[in-house]
């Protein structure tokens, strides 16, 4: 039994044999020291255990609309948006000067090589068409 199955059983979820979702998921290695990692698949175990009985269809709950006071003033919304933009830009890991120079040189070299390649193909096709059709 894997560590994930033991954790699910301890939470009171149905047995792994009862779950349709577990049939589709691959099991993690049974190494006890391995961490549990998400596999990107949603499990309906919690919804079925606490849900209305037998529905295995996942239904997203709709959020209630924002109060009118939050969306009434467009200037407040713009100011909030700009503050969030600045906060997100502070989280960005910006490249150093040396990395930026390296990236720029790589991009310029790639553009020169691709331009020469496409020009060569263009000249070759042009000569081929002139040779074929005179």
PDB file of C-alpha atoms in Angstrom, residues 113-123:
ATOM      1  CA  UNK A 113      21.833  32.422 -39.342  1.00  0.00           C
ATOM      2  CA  UNK A 114      18.125  32.060 -40.128  1.00  0.00           C
ATOM      3  CA  UNK A 115      18.223  35.089 -42.470  1.00  0.00           C
ATOM      4  CA  UNK A 116      21.162  33.600 -44.357  1.00  0.00           C
ATOM      5  CA  UNK A 117      19.430  30.206 -44.531  1.00  0.00           C
ATOM      6  CA  UNK A 118      16.165  31.634 -45.880  1.00  0.00           C
ATOM      7  CA  UNK A 119      18.027  33.896 -48.335  1.00  0.00           C
ATOM      8  CA  UNK A 120      19.970  30.872 -49.588  1.00  0.00           C
ATOM      9  CA  UNK A 121      16.789  28.872 -50.071  1.00  0.00           C
ATOM     10  CA  UNK A 122      15.172  31.847 -51.840  1.00  0.00           C
ATOM     11  CA  UNK A 123      18.108  32.219 -54.232  1.00  0.00           C
TER      12      UNK A 123
END
